[in-house]
């Protein structure tokens, strides 16, 4: 009995002291330990992102050629053009040459076009590309990379209509070539609303034909492109873009006289549609002169 | 078991009352910091005494009040070793003064009443010794003083027989010895009241009530240090929009004794106050559009949860408490924000202490960011750019020289506040002239801009989004307040011509106003055309040169001359003698009758003198041709961006009716520095110089980017 009383009394004492301990601990904490302010070591310090130095990265520029800005039609070809240029010095903006290579050697392996749907999920489209010239390339203020991906009208017809985001990416992170630039840089993304076309206007019809011819030319079928453009010019004989594009294709295939005729028609159409312009169609004139020079050079040996 | 419980009890007691057992070193320090004390005491004695006898009685009512004053008790010594830790202060200037009154009334058995009144006052003739000792080990203090003055007393006794008066001097006094526990907490005031029972030499053998108050004789010399974190290098930043915080400045303040030690006093509250805070629209010069004005620095409620924020974020103060340090976080909303900070600590003893910059005691109105009094620009940026001597309104850049107008139209402050480009902020370069371009064309237009950059040595920012300039291209539309500004600064807008039939590039507008270059659609065939453009390519081609050429027009650069006959309509026709001829007509627009009248026969030759037949395939007539002439648009330095290179033919210098076919010419990618013809225009060229010297050369010294100069 005496022993049990002692145990009970002991327990009571323990409980009482536990309460005292709690109250006492709180008192001690609030009186002595609770910081009036956060200790210096735990404070958030000042923040500053600015370094005064701008990043020196290669630039990747992308242009999407489709039905219009931000719009593409199924059944139309879709062309995406990308330019890659060397970085500029953050201070002087002078070109800073960089060597671009790929994991397997060719720079072209490091350039890709990413497509995402509205959920951000990666989408695989059957992009076509020209044949790469391979190897490494040193980008400087004079040399750059021009590249194009395209889909034919049949291929876009097979894509589900919807909204997509396109981004060109130069990714050399896995490149091991000595002296090559390593890193990842992306173009500004382009949002594309791909949908079935409605009734096409005359301008849209012309644009579709031009882009289809471009896709055909890119695919190596210049003859089909020329035929398409000539058919189009039968309907619109003064379409300057079709004339100059056709002229270029004919010149490339060695049909110089026909090409000259196309350039002449393009220049005539330009002057007729811009009679009061104070400037000249310099690129057309320059191309024609270049073509004429070729013709004269070819003629020279026989004359 | 009982022993165990006892041990547990002791342990718990130790935990609960650790300060009692282990002492409070911080609290002890405060006593050591007191150099002198002021003492005030009041000793009172009130006594009512009534004694009734069988046939009468006696009553006495006494009041005695005495105060002790002294000069300060000066620090005497601090004796401290393992066994003792006592600090002593003394004064030998104790003085006592007081008053005494007494009223006696007695009635004897015969009914006779005798009243006696006693009044007197006085002070002690000699100062006396007072000592204060604080025993830090015991946690007590003791005050010892001799009390008692020399009084001149006057007594008046009234009896039935008459009245008697007498006076005398009374001296003596008594000693007071008080020992009390030291108060805890932050207080440094020793005060109390104690009833002394029969103090020695009190004379009356009665109880005296002693009140005393010892206060530190001199206020502790404290200062409030304000220490903005990374003050030397911190610069304000804006957010992605006006609502977002750009960056933050942590401002630490600390109360400190001027001797560098921990202060004995604490602040009841500490107030951070901003004045003259900038309210410049936007977060930087060009973003966002349609910007609003708000304080560029604010104490945010969310970022300062332990502070009470008022006045639209311009004031923040600590919540009630006791502080020796505190901090506040200043939210920055503008890359060019500025303000003045004042911090005040209100101490427990009523003092107000104005904070000063930790590194500069003279600066109590602290400039945020760190800057000179006459500038709104952060010193860190000025140092970085080595422009510490320039004023905020300076616009004197000389590099590149260009047309000789110094500056680029942006003041030093505007360059410091900076710009948004493709969503990223940058501060401009104050020693270089700069040009802004809103490029909606993109792609290969960049090659043209690169040419321009190389040719002019300008710093060109060409990634501005449409939202990073106003609708006219102004890049410093966000301005106001006290910031210096020379005027609007217009970016060159590079746009696709909205009219799909316009297939040329054209620069519209000039420095001094809105300016843009309109690019015709489908204008860029790529280097070599669509089918051959791909892969590694030389990018300084005709398209790039055209872009640069048109932008240079917007920068007030003119052509090399203006004498080219220009566009002509050529046909093959029958000549006077029935032979085929080439007839050249002026372009007169739609009036074909006048065109016919203006025609004249020309001869067309290759440069080496071979004449082309009118029906030759190289001419493929009829068609338009561009005819160049000496000292015209094609003249001068061949490798100049401003030189035309599109002419099909040029006029023979010796025969106005003779045309030479022009072969290929270099695509100019530089800017000429004089009018001399080079390359195809070299005077010594064989068979001849095509177009000769320029009428207006030296394009290198023509561009101007300073909109305020025109």
PDB file of C-alpha atoms in Angstrom, chain B residues 305-419:
ATOM      1  CA  UNK B 305       5.490  40.063 -42.470  1.00  0.00           C
ATOM      2  CA  UNK B 306       7.125  41.110 -39.207  1.00  0.00           C
ATOM      3  CA  UNK B 307       6.699  44.792 -39.918  1.00  0.00           C
ATOM      4  CA  UNK B 308       3.702  47.041 -39.996  1.00  0.00           C
ATOM      5  CA  UNK B 309       3.607  48.641 -43.435  1.00  0.00           C
ATOM      6  CA  UNK B 310       1.807  51.919 -44.040  1.00  0.00           C
ATOM      7  CA  UNK B 311       1.728  54.831 -46.450  1.00  0.00           C
ATOM      8  CA  UNK B 312       1.516  52.841 -49.680  1.00  0.00           C
ATOM      9  CA  UNK B 313       4.614  50.938 -48.771  1.00  0.00           C
ATOM     10  CA  UNK B 314       6.625  54.022 -47.957  1.00  0.00           C
ATOM     11  CA  UNK B 315       6.891  53.312 -44.255  1.00  0.00           C
ATOM     12  CA  UNK B 316       7.420  50.190 -42.234  1.00  0.00           C
ATOM     13  CA  UNK B 317       7.942  49.780 -38.550  1.00  0.00           C
ATOM     14  CA  UNK B 318       8.610  46.975 -36.166  1.00  0.00           C
ATOM     15  CA  UNK B 319       5.776  45.664 -34.111  1.00  0.00           C
ATOM     16  CA  UNK B 320       5.851  46.531 -30.374  1.00  0.00           C
ATOM     17  CA  UNK B 321       8.772  44.836 -28.704  1.00  0.00           C
ATOM     18  CA  UNK B 322      12.327  45.369 -27.700  1.00  0.00           C
ATOM     19  CA  UNK B 323      14.879  45.488 -30.446  1.00  0.00           C
ATOM     20  CA  UNK B 324      18.537  46.015 -30.845  1.00  0.00           C
ATOM     21  CA  UNK B 325      18.381  45.077 -34.501  1.00  0.00           C
ATOM     22  CA  UNK B 326      15.834  44.772 -37.218  1.00  0.00           C
ATOM     23  CA  UNK B 327      15.627  44.603 -40.945  1.00  0.00           C
ATOM     24  CA  UNK B 328      13.271  45.498 -43.734  1.00  0.00           C
ATOM     25  CA  UNK B 329      13.096  44.297 -47.287  1.00  0.00           C
ATOM     26  CA  UNK B 330      12.655  46.929 -49.932  1.00  0.00           C
ATOM     27  CA  UNK B 331      10.892  45.773 -53.076  1.00  0.00           C
ATOM     28  CA  UNK B 332      12.067  47.369 -56.298  1.00  0.00           C
ATOM     29  CA  UNK B 333       9.764  47.820 -59.274  1.00  0.00           C
ATOM     30  CA  UNK B 334      11.878  49.913 -61.616  1.00  0.00           C
ATOM     31  CA  UNK B 335      15.337  49.614 -63.095  1.00  0.00           C
ATOM     32  CA  UNK B 336      15.802  53.339 -62.566  1.00  0.00           C
ATOM     33  CA  UNK B 337      14.092  53.726 -59.215  1.00  0.00           C
ATOM     34  CA  UNK B 338      15.505  55.967 -56.521  1.00  0.00           C
ATOM     35  CA  UNK B 339      14.523  57.031 -53.051  1.00  0.00           C
ATOM     36  CA  UNK B 340      15.811  58.291 -49.736  1.00  0.00           C
ATOM     37  CA  UNK B 341      15.671  56.167 -46.627  1.00  0.00           C
ATOM     38  CA  UNK B 342      15.491  57.335 -43.058  1.00  0.00           C
ATOM     39  CA  UNK B 343      15.468  54.962 -40.107  1.00  0.00           C
ATOM     40  CA  UNK B 344      14.533  55.990 -36.598  1.00  0.00           C
ATOM     41  CA  UNK B 345      14.744  53.968 -33.411  1.00  0.00           C
ATOM     42  CA  UNK B 346      12.516  54.931 -30.497  1.00  0.00           C
ATOM     43  CA  UNK B 347      14.264  53.760 -27.339  1.00  0.00           C
ATOM     44  CA  UNK B 348      12.738  52.560 -24.149  1.00  0.00           C
ATOM     45  CA  UNK B 349      13.970  55.653 -22.294  1.00  0.00           C
ATOM     46  CA  UNK B 350      12.236  57.936 -24.759  1.00  0.00           C
ATOM     47  CA  UNK B 351      15.215  58.783 -26.905  1.00  0.00           C
ATOM     48  CA  UNK B 352      14.854  58.991 -30.656  1.00  0.00           C
ATOM     49  CA  UNK B 353      17.910  57.860 -32.543  1.00  0.00           C
ATOM     50  CA  UNK B 354      18.161  58.538 -36.238  1.00  0.00           C
ATOM     51  CA  UNK B 355      20.060  55.889 -38.078  1.00  0.00           C
ATOM     52  CA  UNK B 356      23.055  56.637 -40.196  1.00  0.00           C
ATOM     53  CA  UNK B 357      24.703  54.704 -42.932  1.00  0.00           C
ATOM     54  CA  UNK B 358      27.054  52.202 -41.416  1.00  0.00           C
ATOM     55  CA  UNK B 359      29.883  53.354 -43.610  1.00  0.00           C
ATOM     56  CA  UNK B 360      29.120  57.082 -43.449  1.00  0.00           C
ATOM     57  CA  UNK B 361      27.987  58.660 -40.210  1.00  0.00           C
ATOM     58  CA  UNK B 362      27.042  61.861 -41.946  1.00  0.00           C
ATOM     59  CA  UNK B 363      24.434  60.179 -44.082  1.00  0.00           C
ATOM     60  CA  UNK B 364      21.198  59.903 -42.173  1.00  0.00           C
ATOM     61  CA  UNK B 365      19.092  60.349 -45.252  1.00  0.00           C
ATOM     62  CA  UNK B 366      20.371  57.382 -47.117  1.00  0.00           C
ATOM     63  CA  UNK B 367      20.228  57.427 -50.862  1.00  0.00           C
ATOM     64  CA  UNK B 368      18.848  54.301 -52.464  1.00  0.00           C
ATOM     65  CA  UNK B 369      20.526  53.032 -54.531  1.00  0.00           C
ATOM     66  CA  UNK B 370      23.976  54.214 -53.498  1.00  0.00           C
ATOM     67  CA  UNK B 371      24.568  57.360 -55.492  1.00  0.00           C
ATOM     68  CA  UNK B 372      25.884  60.867 -55.207  1.00  0.00           C
ATOM     69  CA  UNK B 373      23.543  63.582 -53.900  1.00  0.00           C
ATOM     70  CA  UNK B 374      23.148  65.171 -57.316  1.00  0.00           C
ATOM     71  CA  UNK B 375      22.385  61.982 -59.189  1.00  0.00           C
ATOM     72  CA  UNK B 376      19.595  59.461 -59.497  1.00  0.00           C
ATOM     73  CA  UNK B 377      21.912  56.881 -61.006  1.00  0.00           C
ATOM     74  CA  UNK B 378      23.310  53.981 -59.022  1.00  0.00           C
ATOM     75  CA  UNK B 379      26.979  54.480 -58.315  1.00  0.00           C
ATOM     76  CA  UNK B 380      27.757  50.839 -59.080  1.00  0.00           C
ATOM     77  CA  UNK B 381      26.673  51.301 -62.675  1.00  0.00           C
ATOM     78  CA  UNK B 382      28.560  54.553 -63.055  1.00  0.00           C
ATOM     79  CA  UNK B 383      31.684  52.865 -61.795  1.00  0.00           C
ATOM     80  CA  UNK B 384      31.154  49.884 -64.033  1.00  0.00           C
ATOM     81  CA  UNK B 385      30.802  52.120 -67.048  1.00  0.00           C
ATOM     82  CA  UNK B 386      33.473  54.542 -65.867  1.00  0.00           C
ATOM     83  CA  UNK B 387      31.175  57.559 -66.136  1.00  0.00           C
ATOM     84  CA  UNK B 388      31.313  58.809 -62.570  1.00  0.00           C
ATOM     85  CA  UNK B 389      32.051  62.342 -63.690  1.00  0.00           C
ATOM     86  CA  UNK B 390      29.059  62.631 -66.017  1.00  0.00           C
ATOM     87  CA  UNK B 391      25.772  64.237 -65.065  1.00  0.00           C
ATOM     88  CA  UNK B 392      22.474  62.409 -65.355  1.00  0.00           C
ATOM     89  CA  UNK B 393      21.509  64.520 -68.343  1.00  0.00           C
ATOM     90  CA  UNK B 394      24.686  63.882 -70.269  1.00  0.00           C
ATOM     91  CA  UNK B 395      24.353  62.787 -73.870  1.00  0.00           C
ATOM     92  CA  UNK B 396      27.832  63.370 -75.140  1.00  0.00           C
ATOM     93  CA  UNK B 397      28.903  60.057 -76.628  1.00  0.00           C
ATOM     94  CA  UNK B 398      31.415  60.591 -79.376  1.00  0.00           C
ATOM     95  CA  UNK B 399      31.827  56.980 -80.508  1.00  0.00           C
ATOM     96  CA  UNK B 400      31.295  56.244 -83.282  1.00  0.00           C
ATOM     97  CA  UNK B 401      31.725  59.726 -84.656  1.00  0.00           C
ATOM     98  CA  UNK B 402      29.325  59.295 -87.606  1.00  0.00           C
ATOM     99  CA  UNK B 403      27.987  62.698 -88.673  1.00  0.00           C
ATOM    100  CA  UNK B 404      29.614  64.497 -85.755  1.00  0.00           C
ATOM    101  CA  UNK B 405      26.532  64.993 -83.632  1.00  0.00           C
ATOM    102  CA  UNK B 406      27.540  63.883 -80.195  1.00  0.00           C
ATOM    103  CA  UNK B 407      25.181  61.616 -78.353  1.00  0.00           C
ATOM    104  CA  UNK B 408      22.419  59.295 -79.402  1.00  0.00           C
ATOM    105  CA  UNK B 409      19.520  61.275 -77.982  1.00  0.00           C
ATOM    106  CA  UNK B 410      19.407  59.322 -74.748  1.00  0.00           C
ATOM    107  CA  UNK B 411      20.553  60.865 -71.503  1.00  0.00           C
ATOM    108  CA  UNK B 412      22.884  59.090 -69.142  1.00  0.00           C
ATOM    109  CA  UNK B 413      19.971  58.387 -66.825  1.00  0.00           C
ATOM    110  CA  UNK B 414      17.909  56.884 -69.637  1.00  0.00           C
ATOM    111  CA  UNK B 415      20.796  54.657 -70.658  1.00  0.00           C
ATOM    112  CA  UNK B 416      21.201  53.591 -67.039  1.00  0.00           C
ATOM    113  CA  UNK B 417      17.517  52.866 -66.557  1.00  0.00           C
ATOM    114  CA  UNK B 418      17.764  50.760 -69.634  1.00  0.00           C
ATOM    115  CA  UNK B 419      15.527  48.950 -72.007  1.00  0.00           C
TER     116      UNK B 419
END
